[in-house]
Amino acid sequence: MPIEAILTMMSSAVWRERWVSTISSSTDEGPRRPREGAVVLRASIPKASRRPVECKEADGSWRAYYRVADENIVAHPLMVKAWRLMEESADSGGVAYSAPEGALLAALGRRGPSSVEELMVDTHLSRQTAEDI
């Protein structure tokens, strides 16, 4: 259905009376009806098939988000880099590691969860290289 038809339908008084009167939300106090004249929309949005999911902000910049329960959280730049690298490796069909990447993975295997500083010392990598990987 074209968006124009949906907007026309939503603006009709009959639609509003029919749907607003039947939609209720649930709170800790029990069911609650929307205030008179309110238009309530419920959207079901499937999980994104590719990451990062980005949104254009009011200032014109693009920002990546991820979802936890019912919250949208701004993604850290390192997460965005990781998602893009994962997408590139999936597109290429295989994964090839450079020497610094291999050293970093080996250190993670030996140490387990570690801070960037610990990995930098262990692998003799600069902060920029460690974060880029």
GROMACS .gro file of C-alpha atoms in nm:
model
  133
    1MET     CA    1   0.000   0.000   0.000
    2PRO     CA    2   0.150   0.339  -0.097
    3ILE     CA    3   0.243   0.573   0.187
    4GLU     CA    4  -0.002   0.835   0.057
    5ALA     CA    5  -0.289   0.589   0.099
    6ILE     CA    6  -0.177   0.502   0.451
    7LEU     CA    7  -0.155   0.869   0.551
    8THR     CA    8  -0.497   0.940   0.400
    9MET     CA    9  -0.643   0.643   0.585
   10MET     CA   10  -0.479   0.752   0.913
   11SER     CA   11  -0.623   1.103   0.882
   12SER     CA   12  -0.978   0.980   0.838
   13ALA     CA   13  -1.200   1.022   1.143
   14VAL     CA   14  -1.352   0.677   1.089
   15TRP     CA   15  -1.009   0.508   1.106
   16ARG     CA   16  -0.915   0.704   1.416
   17GLU     CA   17  -1.241   0.624   1.593
   18ARG     CA   18  -1.219   0.255   1.502
   19TRP     CA   19  -0.855   0.194   1.594
   20VAL     CA   20  -0.791   0.438   1.877
   21SER     CA   21  -1.094   0.307   2.059
   22THR     CA   22  -0.966  -0.053   2.036
   23ILE     CA   23  -0.597  -0.005   2.109
   24SER     CA   24  -0.483  -0.015   2.468
   25SER     CA   25  -0.142  -0.025   2.627
   26SER     CA   26  -0.034  -0.223   2.927
   27THR     CA   27   0.133  -0.075   3.235
   28ASP     CA   28   0.208  -0.198   3.584
   29GLU     CA   29  -0.134  -0.066   3.688
   30GLY     CA   30  -0.304  -0.273   3.418
   31PRO     CA   31  -0.453  -0.182   3.079
   32ARG     CA   32  -0.470   0.188   2.995
   33ARG     CA   33  -0.658   0.353   2.712
   34PRO     CA   34  -0.497   0.628   2.507
   35ARG     CA   35  -0.627   0.979   2.564
   36GLU     CA   36  -0.922   1.086   2.352
   37GLY     CA   37  -0.825   1.186   2.001
   38ALA     CA   38  -0.476   1.032   2.022
   39VAL     CA   39  -0.348   0.835   1.725
   40VAL     CA   40  -0.153   0.527   1.833
   41LEU     CA   41   0.063   0.338   1.586
   42ARG     CA   42   0.220   0.002   1.652
   43ALA     CA   43   0.507  -0.095   1.425
   44SER     CA   44   0.670  -0.437   1.405
   45ILE     CA   45   1.020  -0.396   1.269
   46PRO     CA   46   1.221  -0.712   1.199
   47LYS     CA   47   1.581  -0.747   1.312
   48ALA     CA   48   1.825  -0.587   1.068
   49SER     CA   49   1.999  -0.839   0.845
   50ARG     CA   50   2.314  -0.626   0.820
   51ARG     CA   51   2.501  -0.411   1.069
   52PRO     CA   52   2.565  -0.132   1.142
   53VAL     CA   53   2.217   0.017   1.144
   54GLU     CA   54   2.265   0.387   1.091
   55CYS     CA   55   2.039   0.688   1.123
   56LYS     CA   56   2.088   1.038   0.987
   57GLU     CA   57   2.094   1.283   1.276
   58ALA     CA   58   1.952   1.637   1.277
   59ASP     CA   59   2.300   1.783   1.218
   60GLY     CA   60   2.340   1.575   0.899
   61SER     CA   61   2.584   1.321   1.044
   62TRP     CA   62   2.520   0.946   1.042
   63ARG     CA   63   2.522   0.755   1.370
   64ALA     CA   64   2.512   0.377   1.425
   65TYR     CA   65   2.283   0.219   1.683
   66TYR     CA   66   2.220  -0.123   1.831
   67ARG     CA   67   1.920  -0.243   2.025
   68VAL     CA   68   1.903  -0.392   2.376
   69ALA     CA   69   1.553  -0.490   2.490
   70ASP     CA   70   1.345  -0.183   2.403
   71GLU     CA   71   1.628   0.073   2.390
   72ASN     CA   72   1.835   0.207   2.100
   73ILE     CA   73   2.195   0.261   2.207
   74VAL     CA   74   2.459   0.456   2.018
   75ALA     CA   75   2.730   0.216   1.898
   76HIS     CA   76   3.092   0.281   1.991
   77PRO     CA   77   3.315   0.352   1.687
   78LEU     CA   78   3.507   0.027   1.752
   79MET     CA   79   3.182  -0.170   1.725
   80VAL     CA   80   3.107  -0.001   1.392
   81LYS     CA   81   3.456  -0.090   1.263
   82ALA     CA   82   3.410  -0.451   1.375
   83TRP     CA   83   3.071  -0.480   1.203
   84ARG     CA   84   3.210  -0.336   0.880
   85LEU     CA   85   3.509  -0.572   0.887
   86MET     CA   86   3.280  -0.869   0.953
   87GLU     CA   87   3.065  -0.767   0.657
   88GLU     CA   88   3.371  -0.732   0.432
   89SER     CA   89   3.505  -1.074   0.535
   90ALA     CA   90   3.162  -1.233   0.478
   91ASP     CA   91   3.146  -1.075   0.131
   92SER     CA   92   3.494  -1.202   0.041
   93GLY     CA   93   3.408  -1.559   0.146
   94GLY     CA   94   3.704  -1.611   0.379
   95VAL     CA   95   3.919  -1.458   0.647
   96ALA     CA   96   4.289  -1.382   0.608
   97TYR     CA   97   4.481  -1.237   0.902
   98SER     CA   98   4.780  -1.006   0.886
   99ALA     CA   99   5.073  -1.061   1.126
  100PRO     CA  100   4.948  -0.797   1.376
  101GLU     CA  101   4.594  -0.941   1.361
  102GLY     CA  102   4.728  -1.291   1.422
  103ALA     CA  103   4.938  -1.167   1.715
  104LEU     CA  104   4.638  -0.994   1.866
  105LEU     CA  105   4.417  -1.303   1.830
  106ALA     CA  106   4.690  -1.523   1.980
  107ALA     CA  107   4.724  -1.285   2.276
  108LEU     CA  108   4.347  -1.289   2.329
  109GLY     CA  109   4.357  -1.670   2.320
  110ARG     CA  110   4.631  -1.679   2.585
  111ARG     CA  111   4.504  -1.400   2.810
  112GLY     CA  112   4.128  -1.412   2.765
  113PRO     CA  113   3.939  -1.085   2.803
  114SER     CA  114   4.194  -0.802   2.823
  115SER     CA  115   4.214  -0.428   2.803
  116VAL     CA  116   4.355  -0.258   2.494
  117GLU     CA  117   4.658  -0.149   2.698
  118GLU     CA  118   4.735  -0.507   2.806
  119LEU     CA  119   4.709  -0.630   2.449
  120MET     CA  120   4.929  -0.346   2.322
  121VAL     CA  121   5.207  -0.442   2.565
  122ASP     CA  122   5.171  -0.814   2.495
  123THR     CA  123   5.174  -0.778   2.114
  124HIS     CA  124   5.403  -0.473   2.082
  125LEU     CA  125   5.138  -0.290   1.879
  126SER     CA  126   5.054   0.078   1.884
  127ARG     CA  127   4.717   0.186   2.021
  128GLN     CA  128   4.605   0.293   1.673
  129THR     CA  129   4.695  -0.046   1.522
  130ALA     CA  130   4.530  -0.239   1.807
  131GLU     CA  131   4.209  -0.035   1.781
  132ASP     CA  132   4.205  -0.059   1.402
  133ILE     CA  133   4.221  -0.438   1.425
   0.00000   0.00000   0.00000
